[in-house]
Coordinates of N, CA and C in Angstrom, one line a residue:
Chain V
D165 N 7.8 -188.6 172.4 CA 7.1 -187.8 173.4 C 5.6 -187.8 173.2
A166 N 4.9 -187.8 174.3 CA 3.4 -187.8 174.2 C 3.0 -186.5 173.5
G167 N 2.0 -186.6 172.7 CA 1.5 -185.4 172.0 C 0.7 -184.5 172.8
I168 N 1.4 -183.6 173.5 CA 0.7 -182.6 174.4 C 1.2 -181.3 174.1
T169 N 0.4 -180.4 173.7 CA 0.8 -179.0 173.5 C 0.1 -178.1 174.4
Q170 N 0.7 -177.0 174.8 CA 0.0 -176.0 175.7 C 0.2 -174.6 175.0
S171 N -0.8 -173.8 175.1 CA -0.8 -172.5 174.5 C -1.5 -171.5 175.3
P172 N -1.0 -170.3 175.5 CA 0.3 -169.9 175.0 C 1.4 -170.5 175.8
R173 N 2.7 -170.3 175.4 CA 3.8 -170.8 176.3 C 4.2 -169.8 177.3
H174 N 4.0 -168.5 176.9 CA 4.3 -167.4 177.8 C 3.2 -166.4 177.7
K175 N 2.8 -165.8 178.9 CA 1.8 -164.8 178.8 C 2.0 -163.8 180.0
V176 N 1.9 -162.5 179.7 CA 2.0 -161.5 180.7 C 0.6 -160.8 180.6
T177 N 0.0 -160.6 181.8 CA -1.3 -160.0 181.8 C -1.4 -159.1 183.0
E178 N -2.5 -158.4 183.1 CA -2.7 -157.5 184.2 C -3.7 -158.0 185.2
T179 N -3.6 -157.6 186.4 CA -4.5 -158.0 187.4 C -6.0 -157.7 187.0
G180 N -6.8 -158.6 187.2 CA -8.3 -158.4 186.9 C -8.7 -158.8 185.5
T181 N -7.8 -159.2 184.7 CA -8.2 -159.6 183.3 C -8.4 -161.1 183.3
P182 N -9.3 -161.6 182.5 CA -9.5 -163.0 182.3 C -8.4 -163.6 181.4
V183 N -8.0 -164.8 181.8 CA -7.0 -165.5 181.0 C -7.4 -167.0 180.8
T184 N -7.2 -167.5 179.6 CA -7.5 -168.9 179.3 C -6.2 -169.6 178.7
L185 N -5.9 -170.7 179.3 CA -4.8 -171.5 178.9 C -5.4 -172.8 178.3
R186 N -4.7 -173.2 177.2 CA -5.2 -174.3 176.5 C -4.2 -175.5 176.5
C187 N -4.8 -176.7 176.7 CA -4.0 -177.9 176.6 C -4.6 -178.8 175.5
H188 N -3.8 -179.2 174.6 CA -4.3 -180.1 173.5 C -3.5 -181.3 173.4
Q189 N -4.2 -182.5 173.4 CA -3.5 -183.8 173.3 C -3.9 -184.5 172.0
T190 N -3.0 -185.3 171.5 CA -3.3 -186.2 170.4 C -3.2 -187.7 170.7
E191 N -3.2 -188.0 172.0 CA -3.1 -189.3 172.5 C -4.4 -190.0 172.8
N192 N -5.5 -189.3 172.8 CA -6.8 -189.8 173.1 C -6.9 -190.4 174.5
H193 N -6.1 -189.8 175.5 CA -6.1 -190.2 176.9 C -7.4 -189.6 177.5
R194 N -7.9 -190.4 178.4 CA -9.2 -190.0 179.1 C -9.0 -188.9 180.1
Y195 N -7.9 -189.0 180.9 CA -7.7 -188.1 182.0 C -6.8 -187.0 181.6
M196 N -7.2 -185.8 182.0 CA -6.3 -184.6 181.8 C -6.3 -183.8 183.1
Y197 N -5.2 -183.2 183.4 CA -4.9 -182.5 184.6 C -4.3 -181.1 184.4
W198 N -4.6 -180.2 185.3 CA -3.9 -178.9 185.3 C -3.2 -178.8 186.7
Y199 N -1.9 -178.5 186.6 CA -1.2 -178.2 187.8 C -0.5 -176.8 187.7
R200 N -0.2 -176.3 188.9 CA 0.7 -175.1 188.9 C 1.9 -175.5 189.7
Q201 N 3.0 -174.9 189.3 CA 4.3 -175.2 190.0 C 5.0 -173.9 190.4
D202 N 5.2 -173.8 191.6 CA 5.9 -172.6 192.2 C 7.1 -173.0 192.9
P203 N 8.1 -172.1 193.0 CA 9.4 -172.4 193.7 C 9.1 -172.8 195.1
G204 N 9.8 -173.9 195.5 CA 9.6 -174.4 196.9 C 8.4 -175.2 197.1
H205 N 7.5 -175.4 196.1 CA 6.3 -176.2 196.3 C 6.4 -177.3 195.2
G206 N 5.7 -178.4 195.6 CA 5.6 -179.4 194.6 C 4.5 -179.0 193.7
L207 N 4.3 -179.8 192.6 CA 3.2 -179.6 191.7 C 1.9 -179.6 192.5
R208 N 1.0 -178.7 192.3 CA -0.3 -178.7 193.0 C -1.4 -178.8 192.0
L209 N -2.3 -179.7 192.2 CA -3.4 -180.0 191.3 C -4.4 -178.9 191.4
I210 N -4.8 -178.3 190.3 CA -5.8 -177.3 190.2 C -7.2 -177.9 189.9
H211 N -7.3 -178.6 188.8 CA -8.5 -179.3 188.4 C -8.1 -180.5 187.6
Y212 N -9.0 -181.4 187.4 CA -8.7 -182.5 186.5 C -10.0 -183.0 185.8
S213 N -9.8 -183.7 184.8 CA -11.0 -184.2 184.0 C -10.8 -185.7 183.8
Y214 N -12.0 -186.4 183.9 CA -12.0 -187.8 183.7 C -12.8 -188.2 182.5
G215 N -13.1 -187.2 181.7 CA -13.9 -187.4 180.5 C -14.5 -186.1 180.0
V216 N -15.0 -186.2 178.8 CA -15.6 -185.0 178.2 C -16.8 -184.5 179.1
K217 N -16.7 -183.3 179.5 CA -17.6 -182.6 180.4 C -17.6 -183.1 181.8
D218 N -16.6 -184.0 182.1 CA -16.5 -184.5 183.5 C -15.2 -183.9 184.1
T219 N -15.4 -183.0 185.1 CA -14.3 -182.4 185.8 C -14.5 -182.4 187.3
D220 N -13.4 -182.2 188.0 CA -13.4 -182.1 189.4 C -12.3 -181.2 189.9
K221 N -12.5 -180.7 191.2 CA -11.5 -179.8 191.7 C -10.3 -180.5 192.3
G222 N -9.2 -179.8 192.3 CA -8.0 -180.3 193.0 C -7.8 -179.5 194.2
E223 N -6.6 -179.5 194.6 CA -6.2 -178.8 195.9 C -6.3 -177.3 195.9
V224 N -6.0 -176.7 194.8 CA -5.9 -175.2 194.7 C -6.8 -174.7 193.6
S225 N -8.1 -175.0 193.7 CA -9.0 -174.7 192.6 C -9.6 -173.3 192.7
D226 N -9.5 -172.6 193.8 CA -10.1 -171.3 193.9 C -9.6 -170.3 192.9
G227 N -10.5 -169.6 192.2 CA -10.0 -168.6 191.2 C -9.8 -169.2 189.8
Y228 N -10.0 -170.5 189.7 CA -9.8 -171.2 188.4 C -11.1 -172.0 188.0
S229 N -11.3 -172.0 186.7 CA -12.4 -172.9 186.2 C -11.8 -173.6 185.0
V230 N -12.5 -174.8 184.7 CA -12.0 -175.6 183.5 C -13.2 -176.0 182.7
S231 N -12.8 -176.4 181.5 CA -13.9 -176.9 180.6 C -13.2 -178.0 179.7
R232 N -14.0 -179.0 179.4 CA -13.5 -180.0 178.4 C -14.7 -180.4 177.6
S233 N -14.7 -179.8 176.4 CA -15.8 -180.1 175.5 C -15.4 -181.2 174.4
K234 N -14.2 -181.4 174.3 CA -13.7 -182.5 173.4 C -12.6 -183.3 174.2
T235 N -12.4 -184.5 173.8 CA -11.4 -185.4 174.4 C -10.1 -184.7 174.4
E236 N -9.7 -184.1 173.3 CA -8.4 -183.6 173.1 C -8.1 -182.2 173.7
D237 N -9.1 -181.5 174.2 CA -8.8 -180.1 174.7 C -9.3 -180.0 176.1
F238 N -8.4 -179.3 176.9 CA -8.8 -179.0 178.3 C -8.3 -177.6 178.6
L239 N -9.3 -176.8 178.9 CA -9.1 -175.3 179.0 C -9.1 -175.0 180.5
L240 N -8.1 -174.1 180.9 CA -8.0 -173.6 182.2 C -8.3 -172.1 182.1
T241 N -9.2 -171.6 182.9 CA -9.6 -170.2 182.9 C -9.4 -169.5 184.2
L242 N -8.7 -168.4 184.2 CA -8.6 -167.6 185.4 C -9.6 -166.4 185.1
E243 N -10.6 -166.4 185.9 CA -11.7 -165.5 185.6 C -11.3 -164.0 185.8
S244 N -10.5 -163.8 186.8 CA -10.0 -162.4 187.1 C -8.6 -162.6 187.7
A245 N -7.6 -162.5 186.9 CA -6.2 -162.9 187.3 C -5.7 -162.0 188.5
T246 N -5.0 -162.7 189.4 CA -4.4 -162.0 190.5 C -2.9 -162.3 190.5
S247 N -2.1 -161.5 191.2 CA -0.7 -161.7 191.2 C -0.3 -163.0 191.8
S248 N -1.1 -163.5 192.7 CA -0.8 -164.8 193.3 C -1.0 -166.0 192.3
Q249 N -1.5 -165.7 191.2 CA -1.7 -166.7 190.2 C -0.5 -166.7 189.2
T250 N 0.5 -165.8 189.4 CA 1.7 -165.9 188.7 C 2.4 -167.2 189.0
S251 N 2.6 -168.0 187.9 CA 3.1 -169.4 188.1 C 3.5 -170.0 186.8
V252 N 4.0 -171.2 186.9 CA 4.1 -172.0 185.7 C 3.0 -173.1 185.7
Y253 N 2.3 -173.2 184.7 CA 1.1 -174.1 184.6 C 1.4 -175.3 183.7
F254 N 1.2 -176.5 184.2 CA 1.5 -177.7 183.4 C 0.2 -178.4 183.3
C255 N 0.0 -178.9 182.0 CA -1.1 -179.8 181.7 C -0.5 -181.2 181.7
A256 N -1.2 -182.2 182.1 CA -0.8 -183.6 182.1 C -1.9 -184.5 181.6
I257 N -1.6 -185.6 181.0 CA -2.6 -186.6 180.6 C -2.2 -188.0 181.1
S258 N -3.3 -188.8 181.2 CA -3.0 -190.2 181.6 C -4.2 -191.0 181.0
D259 N -3.8 -192.2 180.5 CA -4.9 -193.0 179.9 C -5.8 -193.7 180.9
L260 N -5.3 -194.1 182.0 CA -6.1 -194.8 183.0 C -6.2 -194.1 184.3
G261 N -5.8 -192.8 184.3 CA -5.7 -192.1 185.6 C -4.5 -192.6 186.4
T262 N -4.3 -192.1 187.6 CA -3.2 -192.5 188.4 C -3.4 -193.8 189.2
S263 N -4.7 -194.3 189.2 CA -5.0 -195.5 189.9 C -4.1 -196.6 189.3
G264 N -3.5 -197.4 190.1 CA -2.6 -198.4 189.7 C -1.2 -197.9 189.4
G265 N -1.0 -196.7 189.7 CA 0.3 -196.1 189.5 C 0.6 -195.7 188.1
N266 N -0.4 -195.6 187.2 CA -0.2 -195.2 185.8 C 0.5 -193.8 185.7
E267 N 1.4 -193.7 184.8 CA 2.2 -192.5 184.7 C 1.3 -191.4 184.0
Q268 N 1.8 -190.2 184.3 CA 1.3 -189.0 183.6 C 2.3 -188.5 182.6
F269 N 1.8 -187.9 181.6 CA 2.6 -187.3 180.6 C 2.4 -185.8 180.6
F270 N 3.4 -185.1 180.7 CA 3.3 -183.6 180.9 C 3.5 -182.8 179.6
G271 N 2.8 -181.7 179.5 CA 3.1 -180.7 178.5 C 4.3 -179.9 178.8
P272 N 4.6 -179.0 177.9 CA 5.8 -178.1 178.1 C 5.7 -177.0 179.1
G273 N 4.4 -176.7 179.5 CA 4.2 -175.7 180.5 C 3.9 -174.3 179.9
T274 N 3.2 -173.5 180.7 CA 2.9 -172.1 180.3 C 3.3 -171.2 181.5
R275 N 4.2 -170.3 181.1 CA 4.6 -169.4 182.2 C 3.7 -168.1 182.2
L276 N 3.0 -167.9 183.2 CA 2.0 -166.8 183.3 C 2.5 -165.8 184.4
T277 N 2.6 -164.6 184.0 CA 2.9 -163.5 184.9 C 1.8 -162.5 184.9
V278 N 1.3 -162.3 186.2 CA 0.2 -161.3 186.4 C 0.8 -160.1 187.1
L279 N 0.7 -159.0 186.4 CA 1.3 -157.7 186.9 C 0.3 -156.9 187.7
Chain U
S200 N -1.9 -183.2 208.2 CA -2.2 -183.3 206.8 C -1.0 -184.1 206.1
Q201 N -1.4 -184.5 204.9 CA -0.4 -185.3 204.2 C 0.8 -184.4 203.8
K202 N 2.0 -185.0 203.8 CA 3.1 -184.2 203.5 C 4.2 -185.0 202.9
I203 N 4.8 -184.4 201.9 CA 5.9 -185.1 201.1 C 7.2 -184.2 201.3
E204 N 8.3 -184.8 201.7 CA 9.5 -184.0 201.9 C 10.6 -184.6 201.0
Q205 N 11.2 -183.7 200.2 CA 12.4 -184.0 199.5 C 13.4 -182.9 199.9
N206 N 14.7 -183.3 199.9 CA 15.7 -182.4 200.2 C 15.7 -181.1 199.3
S207 N 15.4 -180.0 199.9 CA 15.3 -178.8 199.1 C 16.6 -178.2 198.7
E208 N 17.7 -178.6 199.3 CA 19.0 -178.2 198.9 C 19.5 -179.0 197.7
A209 N 20.2 -178.4 196.8 CA 20.8 -179.1 195.7 C 21.8 -180.1 196.1
L210 N 21.9 -181.2 195.4 CA 22.8 -182.2 195.7 C 23.9 -182.2 194.7
N211 N 25.1 -182.0 195.1 CA 26.3 -182.0 194.2 C 27.0 -183.3 194.3
I212 N 27.2 -183.9 193.2 CA 27.9 -185.3 193.1 C 28.9 -185.2 192.1
Q213 N 30.0 -185.9 192.4 CA 31.1 -186.0 191.4 C 30.7 -187.1 190.3
E214 N 31.0 -186.8 189.1 CA 30.7 -187.7 188.0 C 31.3 -189.1 188.3
G215 N 30.5 -190.1 188.1 CA 31.0 -191.5 188.3 C 30.5 -192.1 189.6
K216 N 30.2 -191.2 190.6 CA 29.7 -191.6 191.9 C 28.2 -191.9 191.9
T217 N 27.7 -192.5 192.9 CA 26.3 -192.8 193.1 C 25.6 -191.6 193.8
A218 N 24.5 -191.1 193.1 CA 23.7 -190.1 193.7 C 22.5 -190.7 194.4
T219 N 22.2 -190.3 195.6 CA 21.0 -190.8 196.4 C 20.1 -189.7 196.8
L220 N 18.9 -189.8 196.3 CA 17.9 -188.8 196.7 C 16.8 -189.4 197.6
T221 N 16.3 -188.6 198.5 CA 15.4 -189.1 199.5 C 14.0 -188.5 199.4
C222 N 13.0 -189.3 199.6 CA 11.6 -188.8 199.6 C 11.0 -189.4 200.9
N223 N 10.5 -188.5 201.7 CA 9.9 -188.9 203.0 C 8.4 -188.4 202.9
Y224 N 7.5 -189.2 203.5 CA 6.1 -188.8 203.5 C 5.5 -189.1 204.9
T225 N 4.6 -188.3 205.2 CA 3.9 -188.4 206.5 C 2.4 -188.3 206.4
N226 N 1.7 -189.0 207.3 CA 0.2 -189.0 207.3 C -0.3 -189.5 206.0
Y227 N 0.3 -190.5 205.4 CA 0.0 -191.0 204.1 C 0.4 -192.4 204.0
S228 N -0.3 -193.2 203.3 CA 0.0 -194.6 203.1 C -0.1 -194.9 201.6
P229 N 0.8 -194.5 200.8 CA 0.7 -194.7 199.4 C 0.8 -196.2 199.0
A230 N 0.1 -196.5 197.9 CA 0.2 -197.9 197.4 C 1.3 -197.9 196.3
Y231 N 1.6 -196.8 195.8 CA 2.7 -196.7 194.7 C 3.5 -195.4 195.0
L232 N 4.6 -195.4 194.4 CA 5.4 -194.2 194.4 C 6.1 -194.1 193.1
Q233 N 6.0 -192.9 192.5 CA 6.6 -192.6 191.2 C 7.8 -191.6 191.4
W234 N 8.7 -191.8 190.5 CA 9.8 -190.8 190.4 C 9.8 -190.2 189.0
Y235 N 9.9 -188.8 188.9 CA 9.9 -188.1 187.7 C 11.2 -187.3 187.6
R236 N 11.6 -187.0 186.4 CA 12.8 -186.1 186.2 C 12.2 -184.8 185.5
Q237 N 12.7 -183.7 186.0 CA 12.3 -182.4 185.3 C 13.6 -181.6 185.0
D238 N 13.7 -181.3 183.7 CA 14.7 -180.4 183.3 C 14.2 -178.9 183.2
P239 N 15.1 -178.0 183.3 CA 14.7 -176.6 183.4 C 13.8 -176.2 182.2
G240 N 12.7 -175.6 182.5 CA 11.8 -175.1 181.4 C 11.0 -176.2 180.7
R241 N 11.0 -177.4 181.3 CA 10.2 -178.5 180.7 C 9.3 -179.2 181.7
G242 N 8.4 -179.9 181.2 CA 7.5 -180.7 182.1 C 8.2 -181.9 182.7
P243 N 7.7 -182.5 183.8 CA 8.3 -183.7 184.4 C 8.2 -184.9 183.4
V244 N 9.1 -185.8 183.5 CA 9.1 -187.0 182.7 C 9.2 -188.2 183.6
F245 N 8.3 -189.1 183.4 CA 8.2 -190.3 184.3 C 9.5 -191.2 184.1
L246 N 10.0 -191.7 185.3 CA 11.1 -192.5 185.3 C 10.8 -193.9 185.8
L247 N 10.3 -194.0 187.0 CA 10.1 -195.3 187.6 C 8.9 -195.3 188.5
L248 N 8.3 -196.5 188.6 CA 7.2 -196.7 189.6 C 7.6 -197.9 190.5
I249 N 7.3 -197.8 191.8 CA 7.5 -198.9 192.7 C 6.2 -199.1 193.5
R250 N 5.9 -200.3 193.7 CA 4.6 -200.6 194.4 C 5.0 -200.9 195.9
E251 N 4.0 -200.8 196.8 CA 4.2 -200.9 198.2 C 4.7 -202.3 198.6
N252 N 4.4 -203.3 197.8 CA 4.9 -204.6 198.1 C 6.3 -204.9 197.5
E253 N 6.9 -203.9 196.8 CA 8.2 -204.1 196.2 C 9.2 -203.3 197.1
K254 N 10.3 -204.0 197.4 CA 11.3 -203.3 198.2 C 12.2 -202.5 197.3
E255 N 12.4 -203.0 196.1 CA 13.4 -202.4 195.2 C 13.0 -202.5 193.8
K256 N 13.4 -201.5 193.0 CA 13.1 -201.6 191.6 C 14.3 -201.0 190.8
R257 N 14.6 -201.6 189.7 CA 15.8 -201.2 189.0 C 15.5 -200.9 187.5
K258 N 16.1 -199.9 187.0 CA 16.0 -199.7 185.5 C 17.3 -199.1 185.1
E259 N 18.1 -199.8 184.4 CA 19.4 -199.4 183.9 C 20.2 -198.9 185.1
R260 N 20.6 -197.6 185.1 CA 21.5 -197.1 186.2 C 20.6 -196.6 187.4
L261 N 19.3 -196.7 187.3 CA 18.4 -196.2 188.3 C 18.0 -197.3 189.3
K262 N 17.9 -197.0 190.5 CA 17.3 -197.9 191.5 C 16.5 -197.2 192.5
V263 N 15.3 -197.7 192.8 CA 14.4 -197.1 193.7 C 14.1 -198.1 194.8
T264 N 14.1 -197.6 196.1 CA 13.6 -198.5 197.2 C 12.4 -197.8 197.8
F265 N 11.6 -198.6 198.5 CA 10.4 -198.1 199.1 C 10.2 -198.8 200.4
D266 N 10.3 -198.1 201.5 CA 10.2 -198.6 202.8 C 9.0 -198.1 203.5
T267 N 8.0 -198.9 203.6 CA 6.7 -198.4 204.1 C 6.7 -198.2 205.6
T268 N 7.7 -198.9 206.3 CA 7.8 -198.7 207.7 C 8.4 -197.4 208.0
L269 N 9.5 -197.0 207.3 CA 10.1 -195.7 207.5 C 9.4 -194.6 206.8
K270 N 8.5 -195.0 205.9 CA 7.7 -194.0 205.1 C 8.7 -193.2 204.3
Q271 N 9.5 -193.9 203.5 CA 10.6 -193.3 202.8 C 10.9 -194.1 201.5
S272 N 11.2 -193.3 200.5 CA 11.7 -193.9 199.2 C 13.1 -193.3 198.9
L273 N 14.0 -194.1 198.5 CA 15.3 -193.6 198.1 C 15.5 -193.9 196.6
F274 N 16.1 -192.9 195.9 CA 16.3 -192.9 194.5 C 17.8 -192.8 194.2
H275 N 18.3 -193.9 193.6 CA 19.8 -193.9 193.4 C 20.1 -193.9 191.9
I276 N 21.1 -193.1 191.5 CA 21.7 -193.1 190.2 C 23.1 -193.5 190.3
T277 N 23.4 -194.7 189.8 CA 24.8 -195.2 189.8 C 25.6 -194.7 188.6
A278 N 26.9 -194.6 188.8 CA 27.8 -194.2 187.7 C 27.2 -192.9 187.1
S279 N 27.0 -191.9 187.9 CA 26.3 -190.7 187.5 C 27.1 -189.9 186.4
Q280 N 26.4 -189.2 185.6 CA 26.9 -188.5 184.5 C 26.4 -187.0 184.5
P281 N 27.1 -186.1 184.0 CA 26.6 -184.7 183.9 C 25.2 -184.6 183.3
A282 N 24.9 -185.5 182.4 CA 23.6 -185.5 181.7 C 22.4 -185.9 182.7
D283 N 22.8 -186.4 183.9 CA 21.8 -186.8 184.9 C 21.4 -185.5 185.7
S284 N 22.1 -184.4 185.5 CA 21.7 -183.2 186.2 C 20.3 -182.8 185.9
A285 N 19.5 -182.6 186.9 CA 18.1 -182.3 186.7 C 17.5 -182.2 188.1
T286 N 16.2 -181.9 188.1 CA 15.4 -181.9 189.4 C 14.6 -183.2 189.3
Y287 N 14.6 -183.9 190.5 CA 13.9 -185.2 190.5 C 12.7 -185.1 191.5
L288 N 11.6 -185.5 191.1 CA 10.3 -185.3 191.9 C 9.8 -186.7 192.3
C289 N 9.4 -186.8 193.5 CA 8.7 -188.0 193.9 C 7.2 -187.8 194.0
A290 N 6.4 -188.8 193.7 CA 5.0 -188.6 193.7 C 4.3 -189.9 194.3
P291 N 4.0 -189.9 195.6 CA 3.3 -191.1 196.1 C 1.8 -191.1 195.6
I292 N 1.3 -192.3 195.4 CA -0.1 -192.4 194.9 C -0.9 -193.3 195.8
G293 N -2.1 -192.9 196.2 CA -2.9 -193.8 197.0 C -3.7 -194.7 196.1
T294 N -4.3 -195.7 196.7 CA -5.1 -196.7 196.0 C -6.4 -196.1 195.6
G295 N -6.9 -196.4 194.4 CA -8.2 -196.0 194.0 C -8.3 -194.6 193.6
S296 N -7.2 -193.9 193.5 CA -7.3 -192.5 193.1 C -7.0 -192.3 191.7
N297 N -7.7 -191.4 191.0 CA -7.5 -191.1 189.6 C -6.7 -189.8 189.4
Y298 N -6.3 -189.2 190.5 CA -5.5 -188.0 190.3 C -4.4 -188.0 191.3
Q299 N -3.3 -187.3 191.0 CA -2.2 -187.2 191.8 C -2.2 -185.9 192.6
L300 N -2.6 -185.9 193.8 CA -2.8 -184.7 194.6 C -1.5 -184.2 195.1
I301 N -0.6 -185.0 195.5 CA 0.5 -184.6 196.3 C 1.8 -185.0 195.6
W302 N 2.7 -183.9 195.5 CA 4.0 -184.1 194.9 C 5.0 -183.6 195.8
G303 N 6.2 -184.2 195.8 CA 7.3 -183.5 196.4 C 7.8 -182.3 195.6
A304 N 8.5 -181.4 196.3 CA 8.9 -180.2 195.6 C 10.2 -180.5 194.8
G305 N 10.8 -181.6 194.9 CA 11.9 -182.0 194.1 C 13.3 -181.7 194.7
T306 N 14.2 -182.4 194.3 CA 15.6 -182.2 194.7 C 16.4 -182.0 193.4
K307 N 17.2 -180.9 193.4 CA 18.0 -180.6 192.2 C 19.3 -181.3 192.4
L308 N 19.6 -182.1 191.4 CA 20.9 -182.9 191.3 C 21.8 -182.3 190.3
I309 N 23.1 -182.0 190.8 CA 24.1 -181.5 189.9 C 25.3 -182.5 189.9
I310 N 25.6 -183.0 188.7 CA 26.7 -183.9 188.6 C 27.9 -183.1 188.0
K311 N 28.9 -183.1 188.7 CA 30.1 -182.3 188.3 C 31.1 -183.2 187.6
P312 N 31.6 -182.7 186.4 CA 32.6 -183.5 185.7 C 33.9 -183.7 186.5

């Protein structure tokens, strides 16, 4: 299995509080991605990174920010959590990006509940 | 807008039979299409990639087809086993893109002994 860990694995928080999810990889892959997965929806890209300090928005980036200060770490922050952000969050990595059909390796996910 | 459709209803198949899952896409011309497997409580795992100029791709008991005219990919599991029970996701990819924007919601496959 690709060396990807996510922390925490489960979190319950209250509306309006800030939340940070961490993705850590040991594969030295250049690309890192944050997705959310909700019932009835496909994975939806929140933000992605193509290098240290290089990030870009995905389809559902509103209310989320990211940072990547080291190759191995990609942080996802919910500045002020809302109930609509209750979801399962997956981090993924890819060495060459998806160009050329390169596969992504996924972490185990973080289940976030916002009350 | 671009849209990916997979059968949202679970597919129940008897062990030993061939399971066929469908992925349809609209307003999109992907250069590649990937299939992933996802088990409950876990992240997706890559299974197969097929390119637009390939009609068919095989890997052990898995076979994927890609029909760019019909805008459809079919995913087959032959000689299915209960261990094949999972949700299967399709992910079309455009050329020159470094991120996967669009995923199918997945089809849950249940193989009954």
